[in-house]
Coordinates of C-alpha atoms and ligand atoms in Angstrom, one line a residue:
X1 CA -11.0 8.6 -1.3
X2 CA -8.1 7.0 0.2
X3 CA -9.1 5.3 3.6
X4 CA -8.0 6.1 6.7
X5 CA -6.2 2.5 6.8
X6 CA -4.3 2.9 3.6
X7 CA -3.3 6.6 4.6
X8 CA -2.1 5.3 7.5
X9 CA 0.0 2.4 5.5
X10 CA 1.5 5.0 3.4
X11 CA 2.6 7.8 6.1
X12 CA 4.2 4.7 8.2
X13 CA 6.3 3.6 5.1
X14 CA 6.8 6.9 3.8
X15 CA 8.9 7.6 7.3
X16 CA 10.1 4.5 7.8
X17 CA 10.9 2.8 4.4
X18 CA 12.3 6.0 3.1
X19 CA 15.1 6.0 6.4
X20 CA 16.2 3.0 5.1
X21 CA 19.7 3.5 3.2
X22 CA 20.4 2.1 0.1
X23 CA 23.1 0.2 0.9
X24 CA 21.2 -2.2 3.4
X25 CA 18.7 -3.6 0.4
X26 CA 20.2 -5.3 -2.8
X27 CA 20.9 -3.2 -5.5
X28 CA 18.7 -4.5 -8.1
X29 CA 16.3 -7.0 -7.0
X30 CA 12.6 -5.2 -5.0
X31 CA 12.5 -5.6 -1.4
X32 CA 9.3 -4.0 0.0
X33 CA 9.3 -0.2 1.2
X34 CA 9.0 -1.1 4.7
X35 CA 8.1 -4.4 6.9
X36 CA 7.0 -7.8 5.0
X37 CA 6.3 -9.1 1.4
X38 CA 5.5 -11.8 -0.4
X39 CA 4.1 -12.4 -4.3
X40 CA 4.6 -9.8 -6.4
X41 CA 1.3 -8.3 -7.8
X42 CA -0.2 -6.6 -10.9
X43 CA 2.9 -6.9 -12.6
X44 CA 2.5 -4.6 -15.6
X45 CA 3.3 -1.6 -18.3
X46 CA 1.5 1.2 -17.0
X47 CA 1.7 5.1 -18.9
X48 CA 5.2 4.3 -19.6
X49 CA 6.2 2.4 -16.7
X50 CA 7.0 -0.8 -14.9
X51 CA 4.3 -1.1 -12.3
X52 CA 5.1 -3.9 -9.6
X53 CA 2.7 -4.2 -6.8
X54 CA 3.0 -6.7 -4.0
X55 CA 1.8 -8.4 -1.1
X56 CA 2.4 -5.8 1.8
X57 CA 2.7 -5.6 5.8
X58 CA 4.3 -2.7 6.3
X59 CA 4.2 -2.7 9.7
X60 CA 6.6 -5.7 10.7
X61 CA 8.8 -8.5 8.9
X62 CA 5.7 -10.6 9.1
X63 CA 2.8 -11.9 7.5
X64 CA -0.1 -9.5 8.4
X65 CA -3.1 -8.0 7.4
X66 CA -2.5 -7.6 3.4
X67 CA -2.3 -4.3 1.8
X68 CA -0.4 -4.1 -2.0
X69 CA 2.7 -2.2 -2.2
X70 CA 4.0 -0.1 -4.7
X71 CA 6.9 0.3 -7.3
X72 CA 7.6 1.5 -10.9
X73 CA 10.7 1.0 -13.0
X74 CA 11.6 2.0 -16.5
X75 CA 14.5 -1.2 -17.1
X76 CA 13.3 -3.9 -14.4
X77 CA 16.3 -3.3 -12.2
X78 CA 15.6 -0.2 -10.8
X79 CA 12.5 0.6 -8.7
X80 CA 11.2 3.2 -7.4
X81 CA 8.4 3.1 -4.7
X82 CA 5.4 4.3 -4.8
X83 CA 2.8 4.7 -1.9
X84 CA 0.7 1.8 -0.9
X85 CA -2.3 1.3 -3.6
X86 CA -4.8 -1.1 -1.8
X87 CA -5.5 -2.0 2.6
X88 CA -8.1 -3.8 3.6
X89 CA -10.4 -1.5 4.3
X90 CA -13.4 -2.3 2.4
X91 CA -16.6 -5.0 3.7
X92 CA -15.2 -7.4 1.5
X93 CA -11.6 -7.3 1.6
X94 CA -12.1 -6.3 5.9
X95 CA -9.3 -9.4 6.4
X96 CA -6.7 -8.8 3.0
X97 CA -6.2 -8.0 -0.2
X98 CA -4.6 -10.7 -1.9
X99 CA -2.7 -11.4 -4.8
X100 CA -4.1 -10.2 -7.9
X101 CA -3.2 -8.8 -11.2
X102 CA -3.6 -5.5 -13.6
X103 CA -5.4 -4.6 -17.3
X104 CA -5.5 -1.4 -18.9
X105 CA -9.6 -0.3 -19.3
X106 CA -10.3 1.3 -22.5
X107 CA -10.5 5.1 -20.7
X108 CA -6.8 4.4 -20.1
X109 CA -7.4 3.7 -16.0
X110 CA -5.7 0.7 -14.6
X111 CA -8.0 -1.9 -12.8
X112 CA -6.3 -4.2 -10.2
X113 CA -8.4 -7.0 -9.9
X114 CA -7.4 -9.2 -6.7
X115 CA -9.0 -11.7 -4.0
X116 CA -10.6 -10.1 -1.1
X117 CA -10.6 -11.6 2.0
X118 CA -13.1 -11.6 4.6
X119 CA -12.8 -13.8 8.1
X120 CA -16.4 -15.3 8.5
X121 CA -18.0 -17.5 11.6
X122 CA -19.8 -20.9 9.9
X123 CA -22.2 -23.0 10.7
X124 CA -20.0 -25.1 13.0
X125 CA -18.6 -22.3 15.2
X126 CA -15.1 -22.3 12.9
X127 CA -13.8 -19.2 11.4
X128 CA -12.9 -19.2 7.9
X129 CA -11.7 -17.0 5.9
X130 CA -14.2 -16.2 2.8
X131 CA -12.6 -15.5 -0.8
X132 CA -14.0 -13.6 -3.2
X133 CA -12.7 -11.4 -6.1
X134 CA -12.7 -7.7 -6.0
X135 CA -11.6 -4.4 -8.0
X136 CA -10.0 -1.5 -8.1
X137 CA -9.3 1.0 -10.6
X138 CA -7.2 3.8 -11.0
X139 CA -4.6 6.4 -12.7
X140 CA -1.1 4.7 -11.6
X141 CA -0.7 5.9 -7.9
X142 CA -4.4 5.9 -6.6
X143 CA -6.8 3.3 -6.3
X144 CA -10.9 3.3 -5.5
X145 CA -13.2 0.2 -4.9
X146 CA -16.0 1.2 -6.8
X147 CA -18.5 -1.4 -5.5
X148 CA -18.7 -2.4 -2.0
X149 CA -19.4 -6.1 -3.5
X150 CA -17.0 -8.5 -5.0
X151 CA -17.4 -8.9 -8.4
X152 CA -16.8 -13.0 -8.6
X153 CA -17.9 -15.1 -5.4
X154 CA -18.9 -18.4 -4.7
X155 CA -22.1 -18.0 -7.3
X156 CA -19.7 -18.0 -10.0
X157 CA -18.0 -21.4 -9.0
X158 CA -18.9 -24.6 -10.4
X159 CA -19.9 -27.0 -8.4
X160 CA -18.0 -28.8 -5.5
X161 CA -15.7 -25.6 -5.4
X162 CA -14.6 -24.5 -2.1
X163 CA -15.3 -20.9 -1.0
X164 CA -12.3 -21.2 0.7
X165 CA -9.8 -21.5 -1.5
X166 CA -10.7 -19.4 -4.9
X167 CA -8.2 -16.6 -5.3
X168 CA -5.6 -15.2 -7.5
X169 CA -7.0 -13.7 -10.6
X170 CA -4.6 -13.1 -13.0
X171 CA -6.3 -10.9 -15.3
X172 CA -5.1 -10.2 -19.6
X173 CA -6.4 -8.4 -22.3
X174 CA -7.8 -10.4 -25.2
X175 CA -7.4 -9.1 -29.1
X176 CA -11.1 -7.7 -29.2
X177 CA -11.0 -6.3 -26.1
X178 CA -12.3 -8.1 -23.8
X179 CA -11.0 -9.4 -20.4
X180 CA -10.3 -13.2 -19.3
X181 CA -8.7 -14.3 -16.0
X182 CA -7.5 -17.6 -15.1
X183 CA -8.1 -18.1 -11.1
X184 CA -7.4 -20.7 -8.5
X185 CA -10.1 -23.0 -6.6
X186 CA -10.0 -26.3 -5.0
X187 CA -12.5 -29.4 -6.2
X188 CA -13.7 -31.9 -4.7
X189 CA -12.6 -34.2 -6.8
X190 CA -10.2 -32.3 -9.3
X191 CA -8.3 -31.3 -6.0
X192 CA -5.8 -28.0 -7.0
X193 CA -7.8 -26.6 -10.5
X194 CA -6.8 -23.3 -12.4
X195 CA -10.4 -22.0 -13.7
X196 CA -11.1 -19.7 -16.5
X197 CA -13.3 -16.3 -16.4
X198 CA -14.4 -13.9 -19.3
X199 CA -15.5 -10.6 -19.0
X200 CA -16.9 -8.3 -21.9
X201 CA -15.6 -4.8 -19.4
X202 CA -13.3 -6.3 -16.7
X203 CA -15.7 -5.6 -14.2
X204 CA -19.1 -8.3 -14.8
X205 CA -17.6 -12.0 -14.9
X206 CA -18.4 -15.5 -16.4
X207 CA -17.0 -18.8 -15.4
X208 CA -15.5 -20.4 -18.6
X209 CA -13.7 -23.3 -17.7
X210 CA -11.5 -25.6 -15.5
X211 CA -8.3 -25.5 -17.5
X212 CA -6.4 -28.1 -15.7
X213 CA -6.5 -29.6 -12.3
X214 CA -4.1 -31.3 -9.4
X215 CA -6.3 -34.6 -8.9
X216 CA -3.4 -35.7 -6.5
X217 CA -0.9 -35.3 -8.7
X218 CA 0.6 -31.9 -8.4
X219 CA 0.2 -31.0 -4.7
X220 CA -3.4 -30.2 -2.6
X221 CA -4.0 -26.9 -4.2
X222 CA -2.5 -24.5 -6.5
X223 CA -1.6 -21.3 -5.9
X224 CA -0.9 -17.8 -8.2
X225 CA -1.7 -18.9 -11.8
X226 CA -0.6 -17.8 -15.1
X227 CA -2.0 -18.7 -18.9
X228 CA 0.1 -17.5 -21.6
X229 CA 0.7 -18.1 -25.2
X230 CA 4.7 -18.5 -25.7
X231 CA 6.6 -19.3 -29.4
X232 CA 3.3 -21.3 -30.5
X233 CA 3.0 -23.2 -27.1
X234 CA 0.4 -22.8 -24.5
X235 CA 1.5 -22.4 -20.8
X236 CA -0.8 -22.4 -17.8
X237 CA 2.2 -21.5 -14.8
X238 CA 0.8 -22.6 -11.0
X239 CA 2.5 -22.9 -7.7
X240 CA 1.5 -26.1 -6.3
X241 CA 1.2 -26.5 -2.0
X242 CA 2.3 -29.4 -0.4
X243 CA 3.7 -31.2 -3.0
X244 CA 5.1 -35.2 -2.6
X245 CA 8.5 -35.3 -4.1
X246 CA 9.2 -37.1 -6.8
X247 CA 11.6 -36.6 -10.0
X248 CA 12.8 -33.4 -10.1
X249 CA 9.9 -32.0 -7.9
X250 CA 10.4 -31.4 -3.9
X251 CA 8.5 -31.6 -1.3
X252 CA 6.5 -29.0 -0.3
X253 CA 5.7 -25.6 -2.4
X254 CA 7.0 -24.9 -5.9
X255 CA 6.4 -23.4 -9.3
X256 CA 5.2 -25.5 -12.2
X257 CA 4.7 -24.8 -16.0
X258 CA 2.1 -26.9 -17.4
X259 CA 3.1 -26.7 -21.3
X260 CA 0.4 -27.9 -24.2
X261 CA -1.6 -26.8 -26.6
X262 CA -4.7 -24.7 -26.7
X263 CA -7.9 -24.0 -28.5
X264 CA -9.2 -20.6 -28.0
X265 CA -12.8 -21.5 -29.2
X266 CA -13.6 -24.2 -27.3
X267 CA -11.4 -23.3 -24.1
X268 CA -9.9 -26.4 -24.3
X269 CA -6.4 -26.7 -22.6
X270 CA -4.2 -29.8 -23.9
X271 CA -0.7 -30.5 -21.1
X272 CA 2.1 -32.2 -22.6
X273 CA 4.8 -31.4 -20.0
X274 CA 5.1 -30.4 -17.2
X275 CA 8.5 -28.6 -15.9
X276 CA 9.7 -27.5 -12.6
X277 CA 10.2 -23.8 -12.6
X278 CA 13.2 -23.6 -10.4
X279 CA 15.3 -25.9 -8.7
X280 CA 16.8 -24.2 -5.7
X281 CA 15.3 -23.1 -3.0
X282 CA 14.2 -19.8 -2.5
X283 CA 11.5 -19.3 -5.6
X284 CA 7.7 -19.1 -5.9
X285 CA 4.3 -16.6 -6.6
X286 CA 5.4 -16.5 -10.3
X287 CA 3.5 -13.7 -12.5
X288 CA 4.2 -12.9 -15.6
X289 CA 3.9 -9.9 -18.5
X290 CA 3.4 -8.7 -21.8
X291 CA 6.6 -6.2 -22.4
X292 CA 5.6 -3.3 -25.2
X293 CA 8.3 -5.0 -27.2
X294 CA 6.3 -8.8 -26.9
X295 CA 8.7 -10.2 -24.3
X296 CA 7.2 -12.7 -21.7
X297 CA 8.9 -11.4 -18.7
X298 CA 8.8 -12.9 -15.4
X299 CA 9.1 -12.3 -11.6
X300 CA 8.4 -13.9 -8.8
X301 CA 8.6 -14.1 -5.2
X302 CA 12.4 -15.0 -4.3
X303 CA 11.5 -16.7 -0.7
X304 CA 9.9 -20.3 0.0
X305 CA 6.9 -20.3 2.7
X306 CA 9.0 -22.7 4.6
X307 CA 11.9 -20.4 5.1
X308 CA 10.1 -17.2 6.5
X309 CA 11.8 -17.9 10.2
X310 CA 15.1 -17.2 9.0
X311 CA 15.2 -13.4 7.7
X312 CA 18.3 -11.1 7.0
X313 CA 19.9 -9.8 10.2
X314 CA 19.0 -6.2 11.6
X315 CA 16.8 -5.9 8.6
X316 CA 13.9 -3.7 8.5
X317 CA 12.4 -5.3 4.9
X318 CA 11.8 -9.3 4.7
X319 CA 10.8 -10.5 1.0
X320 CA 12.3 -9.8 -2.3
X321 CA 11.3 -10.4 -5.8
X322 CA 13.7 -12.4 -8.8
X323 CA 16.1 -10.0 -11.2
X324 CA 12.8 -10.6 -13.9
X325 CA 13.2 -13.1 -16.4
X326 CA 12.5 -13.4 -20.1
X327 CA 10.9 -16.4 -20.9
X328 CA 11.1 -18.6 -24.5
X329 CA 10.2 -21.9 -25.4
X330 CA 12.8 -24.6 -26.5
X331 CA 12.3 -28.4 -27.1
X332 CA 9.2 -27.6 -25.7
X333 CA 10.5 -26.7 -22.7
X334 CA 10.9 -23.3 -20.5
X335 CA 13.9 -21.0 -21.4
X336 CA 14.6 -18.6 -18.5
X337 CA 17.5 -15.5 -18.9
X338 CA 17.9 -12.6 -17.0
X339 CA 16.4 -9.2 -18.6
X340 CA 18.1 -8.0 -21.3
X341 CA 18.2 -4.6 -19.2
X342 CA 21.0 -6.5 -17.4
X343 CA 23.5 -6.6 -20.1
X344 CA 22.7 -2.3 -20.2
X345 CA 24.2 -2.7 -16.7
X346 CA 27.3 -4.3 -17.4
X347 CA 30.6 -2.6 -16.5
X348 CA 34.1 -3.9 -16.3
X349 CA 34.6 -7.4 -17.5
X350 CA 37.1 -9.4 -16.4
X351 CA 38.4 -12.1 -18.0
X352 CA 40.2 -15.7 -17.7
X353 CA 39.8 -17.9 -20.1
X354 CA 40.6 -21.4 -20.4
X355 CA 42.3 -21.9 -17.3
X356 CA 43.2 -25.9 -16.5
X357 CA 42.2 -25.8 -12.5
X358 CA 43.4 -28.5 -10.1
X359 CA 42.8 -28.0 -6.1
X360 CA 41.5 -24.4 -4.7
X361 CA 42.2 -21.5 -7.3
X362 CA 41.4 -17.4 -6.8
X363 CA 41.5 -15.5 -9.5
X364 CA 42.6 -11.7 -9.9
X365 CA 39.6 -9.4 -9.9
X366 CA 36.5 -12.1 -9.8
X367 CA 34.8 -11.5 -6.5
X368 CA 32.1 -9.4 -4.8
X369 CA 28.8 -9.8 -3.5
X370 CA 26.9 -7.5 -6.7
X371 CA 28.1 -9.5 -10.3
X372 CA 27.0 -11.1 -13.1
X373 CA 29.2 -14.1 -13.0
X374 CA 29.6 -16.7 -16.2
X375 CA 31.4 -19.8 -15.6
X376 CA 32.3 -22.4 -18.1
X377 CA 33.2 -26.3 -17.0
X378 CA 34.7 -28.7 -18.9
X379 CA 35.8 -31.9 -16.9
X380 CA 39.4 -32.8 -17.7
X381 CA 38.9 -36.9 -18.0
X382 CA 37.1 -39.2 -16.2
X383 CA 39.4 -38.4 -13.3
X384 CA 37.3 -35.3 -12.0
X385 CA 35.3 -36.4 -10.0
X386 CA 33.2 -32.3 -8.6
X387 CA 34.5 -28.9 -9.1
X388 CA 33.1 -26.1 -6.8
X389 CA 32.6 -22.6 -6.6
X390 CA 32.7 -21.3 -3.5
X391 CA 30.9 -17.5 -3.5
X392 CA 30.5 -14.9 -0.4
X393 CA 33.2 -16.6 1.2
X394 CA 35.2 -15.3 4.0
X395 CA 36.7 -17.5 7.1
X396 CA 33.4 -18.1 8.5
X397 CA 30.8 -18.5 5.4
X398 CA 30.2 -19.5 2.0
X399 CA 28.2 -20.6 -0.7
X400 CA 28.5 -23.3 -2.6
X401 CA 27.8 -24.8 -6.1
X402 CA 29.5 -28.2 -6.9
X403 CA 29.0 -29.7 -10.2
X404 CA 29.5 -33.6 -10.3
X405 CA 30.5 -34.6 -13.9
X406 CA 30.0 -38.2 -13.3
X407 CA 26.1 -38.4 -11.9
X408 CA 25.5 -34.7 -14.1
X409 CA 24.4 -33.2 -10.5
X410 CA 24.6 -29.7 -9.3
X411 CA 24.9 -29.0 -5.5
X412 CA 23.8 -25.9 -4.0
X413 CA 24.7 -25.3 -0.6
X414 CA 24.3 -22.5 1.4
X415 CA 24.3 -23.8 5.0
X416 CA 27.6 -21.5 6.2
X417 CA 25.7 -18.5 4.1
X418 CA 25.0 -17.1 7.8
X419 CA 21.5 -18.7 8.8
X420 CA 20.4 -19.5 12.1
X421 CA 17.4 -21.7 11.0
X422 CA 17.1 -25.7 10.7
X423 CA 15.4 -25.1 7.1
X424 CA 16.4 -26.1 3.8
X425 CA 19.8 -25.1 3.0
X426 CA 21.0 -27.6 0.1
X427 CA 18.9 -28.2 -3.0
X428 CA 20.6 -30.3 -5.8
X429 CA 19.3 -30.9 -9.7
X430 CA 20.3 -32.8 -12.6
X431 CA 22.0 -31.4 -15.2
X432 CA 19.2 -32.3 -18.7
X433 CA 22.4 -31.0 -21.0
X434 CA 24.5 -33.7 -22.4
X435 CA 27.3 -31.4 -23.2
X436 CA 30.7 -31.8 -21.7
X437 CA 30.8 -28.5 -20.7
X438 CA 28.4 -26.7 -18.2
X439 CA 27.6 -23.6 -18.5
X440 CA 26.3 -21.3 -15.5
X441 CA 25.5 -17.8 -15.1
X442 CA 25.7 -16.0 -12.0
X443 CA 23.8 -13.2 -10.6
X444 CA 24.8 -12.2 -7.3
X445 CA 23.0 -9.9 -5.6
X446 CA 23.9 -8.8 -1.8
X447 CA 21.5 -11.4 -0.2
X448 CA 20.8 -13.8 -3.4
X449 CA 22.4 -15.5 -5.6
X450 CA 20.2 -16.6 -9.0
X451 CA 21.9 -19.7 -11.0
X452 CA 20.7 -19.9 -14.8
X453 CA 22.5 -23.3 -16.3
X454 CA 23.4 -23.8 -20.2
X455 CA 21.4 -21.1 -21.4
X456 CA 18.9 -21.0 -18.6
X457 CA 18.0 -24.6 -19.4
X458 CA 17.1 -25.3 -15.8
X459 CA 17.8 -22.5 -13.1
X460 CA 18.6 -22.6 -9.1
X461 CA 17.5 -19.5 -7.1
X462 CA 18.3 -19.1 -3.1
X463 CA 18.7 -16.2 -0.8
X464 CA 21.5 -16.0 1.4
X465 CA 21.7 -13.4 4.6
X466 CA 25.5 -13.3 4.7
X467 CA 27.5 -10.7 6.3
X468 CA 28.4 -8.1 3.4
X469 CA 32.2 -8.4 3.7
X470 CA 32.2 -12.0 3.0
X471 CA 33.1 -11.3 -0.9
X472 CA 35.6 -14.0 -2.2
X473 CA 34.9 -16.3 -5.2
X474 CA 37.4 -19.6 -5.5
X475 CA 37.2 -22.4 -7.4
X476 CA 38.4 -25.8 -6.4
X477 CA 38.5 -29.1 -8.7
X478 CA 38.8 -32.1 -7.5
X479 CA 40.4 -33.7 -10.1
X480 CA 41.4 -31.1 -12.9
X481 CA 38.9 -29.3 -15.0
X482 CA 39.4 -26.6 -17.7
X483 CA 37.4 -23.4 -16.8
X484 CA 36.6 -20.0 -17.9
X485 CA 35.5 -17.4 -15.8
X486 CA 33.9 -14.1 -17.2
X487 CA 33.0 -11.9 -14.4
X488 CA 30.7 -8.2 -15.1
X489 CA 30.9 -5.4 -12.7
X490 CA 27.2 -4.2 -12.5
X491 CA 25.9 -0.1 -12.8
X492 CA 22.9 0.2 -10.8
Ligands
FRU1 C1 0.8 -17.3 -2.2 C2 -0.4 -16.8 -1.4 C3 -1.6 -16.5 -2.4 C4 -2.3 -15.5 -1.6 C5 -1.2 -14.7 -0.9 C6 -1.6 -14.2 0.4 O1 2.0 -17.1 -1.7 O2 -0.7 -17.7 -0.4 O3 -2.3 -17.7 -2.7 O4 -3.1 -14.7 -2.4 O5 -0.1 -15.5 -0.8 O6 -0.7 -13.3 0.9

């Protein structure tokens, strides 16, 4: 039975979210069907389909009480929404449903399994809010909570585990059947910890395992994790909070992949490196999927915590998710590319090659605000010293990337991209490549831009709320540099 909270959920978006034209989302990247979201959810292949759920308010561009929303897709780019699956509407889950992930149970019904939320008065007066693990199972558009009690609490922690801070099952099949999920909890002394579960039918669980932990070194706690075998590698994926910069990592939130070795017997998790996920700004809530074809794809939440007060002018939808990403292993490092289901998209190509830039250059045909952009540097001598790309430019705005041969830096910049916010606008990374020539591809999107360097080596992800006319790309060397510039028209 569909409560009265969720039917409620789904009449306001189905009149609201459906007034929204077209035009005002991006074209290929999910924004919620109405009001607010944040991590994408239950990221799957469901009966044919891409499902994508995620973190819901539909009623404003806020963070509110959490319900899941709903899309499918057949080719990642393209989604279609679906009504609301979960509200909080249940004794558990009375404050939120939040983030969680989907299996396929042997009848063929999909079971969401996700962290219920329930606000409780302790001992000393405070209120807290109480994490616990719940389910819901159903054919691909509606979901019931078959047991009015959580299905992994605090009984299944070990010890010195906070109640407080134990959510984010994502949930995988294993080869006989069974279910495990790796979770997040905070220790007292292991700090941010990714734990392991099993479960013989998805529904009765075991603890296994603390996989890895923070201990002070990656943030306070860890957020939306991710376990994964990838081209003979092990990767345990987790979005650490308030992390201490250092290296390449920032301050504050972030996505890191843990990458090792693993021993399915004795559960024993072996890191080797660990790798910054994204180095721009506008990136976190990472889940990934088994394609039907084997690919690792990836999404994620393409929005930092710390840049929720700046949100797209006039906008009835706040929150979008990445174009997905395949993921491979390299060096022993993470490989990100756009899905192949991008190339599908591709219309006309423009073309300059090899052109020897000096000062501020535009180039016939390469502009727009929805592309799939490839530029290739190579530095002309020692004598230049940055060469920029300036996208969704007009008098008053722009983007910016400026690549500085000499310290191998990358500059994004997106403070005249039309915000009104004192938040992070300008992110920069080191280049790992030793080539002459850097390589970056481009994926614009209306209010993003997505950078994937040599390959998708390293990658840069921001959102940008600029006015839709503002469509020029130019290039500008200081010094002289020798470019190609390979731009796609995208069919969406
Ligand atoms: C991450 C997160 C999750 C939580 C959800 C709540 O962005 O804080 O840990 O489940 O958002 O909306």
């Amino acid at each position: 039975m569909d409560s009265t909270t969720l039917q409620k959920a789904r009449a306001y978006e189905a009149q609201h979210g459906a007034a929204i034209p077209a035009a005002e989302r991006p074209a290929y990247h999910l924004t919620p069907y109405i009001g607010w979201m944040n991590d994408p959810n239950g990221f799957s292949f469901y009966q044919g389909k891409y499902h994508l759920f995620y973190q819901y308010y539909p009623y404003g561009t806020f963070w509110g009480p959490m319900h899941w929303g709903h899309a499918v897709s057949t080719d990642l780019l393209h989604w279609d929404y679906l009504p609301a699956a979960l509200a909080p509407d249940s004794p558990s889950d009375k404050d939120g449903c939040f983030s969680g992930s989907a299996a396929e149970l042997p009848d063929g019904r999909q079971l969401l399994l996700y962290t219920s939320v329930r606000r409780e008065e302790q001992p000393d007066g405070k209120t807290r809010d109480v994490q616990t693990q719940s389910v819901a199972v159903g054919d691909g558009i509606h979901y019931e909570k078959p047991f009015q009690t959580p299905v992994l609490d605090e009984r299944h922690l070990p010890d010195g585990f906070s109640r407080f801070d134990f959510r984010d099952p994502k949930i995988w099949q294993e080869p006989d059947g069974s279910y495990s999920a790796v979770l997040v909890g905070q220790g007292k002394t292991e700090g941010g910890a990714a734990l392991l579960f099993h479960s013989a039918d998805g529904f009765r669980w075991e603890y296994v395992t603390i996989l890895d932990a923070s201990r002070g070194e990656y943030g306070v706690m860890w957020e939306c994790p991710d376990f994964f075998e990838l081209d003979g590698k092990q990767v345990l994926m987790v979005g650490p909070m308030e992390m201490q910069a250092r290296d390449e990592f920032h301050n504050g939130h972030c996505v890191i992949a843990l990458i090792g070795s693993y021993d399915p017997v004795n559960h024993r998790f072996v890191r080797e490196n660990v790798q910054l996920m994204d180095e721009g700004i506008d990136f976190y809530a990472t889940q990934t999927m088994q394609a039907p074809d084997g690919r690792r794809i990836m999404t994620a939440w393409m929005q930092a915590w710390a840049g929720i007060s700046d949100q797209p002018h006039g906008a009835k939808w706040f929150g979008q998710t990445i174009c997905p990403r395949e993921l491979h292993i390299r060096d022993g490092r993470l490989i990100q590319t756009p899905v192949r289901e991008l190339d599908a998209a591709h219309g006309a190509r423009v073309l300059h090659e090899n052109v020897l830039m000096e000062g501020e250059t535009a180039l016939e045909g390469i502009g727009g605000r929805v592309a799939d952009l490839r530029v290739t540097i190579t530095p002309e001598g020692k004598e230049c010293r940055a060469f920029t790309i300036k996208l969704a430019a007009d008098g008053a705005h722009s983007t910016t990337l400026t690549y500085e041969p000499r310290t191998r830096r990358l500059i994004l910049d997106r403070s005249q991209a039309g915000f009104h916010q004192d938040i992070v606008h300008l992110r920069s990374c080191t280049v790992h490549s030793q080539s002459d020539t850097l390589s970056l591809r481009i994926l614009l999107d209306r209010n993003s831009i997505e950078v994937f360097l040599n390959g998708g080596e390293q990658t840069m992800t921001a959102c940008i709320y600029t006015p839709p006319e503002a469509e020029r790309i130019t290039f500008a060397a200081d010094g002289a540099a020798r470019v190609t510039v390979e731009q796609y028209a995208l069919h969406l």
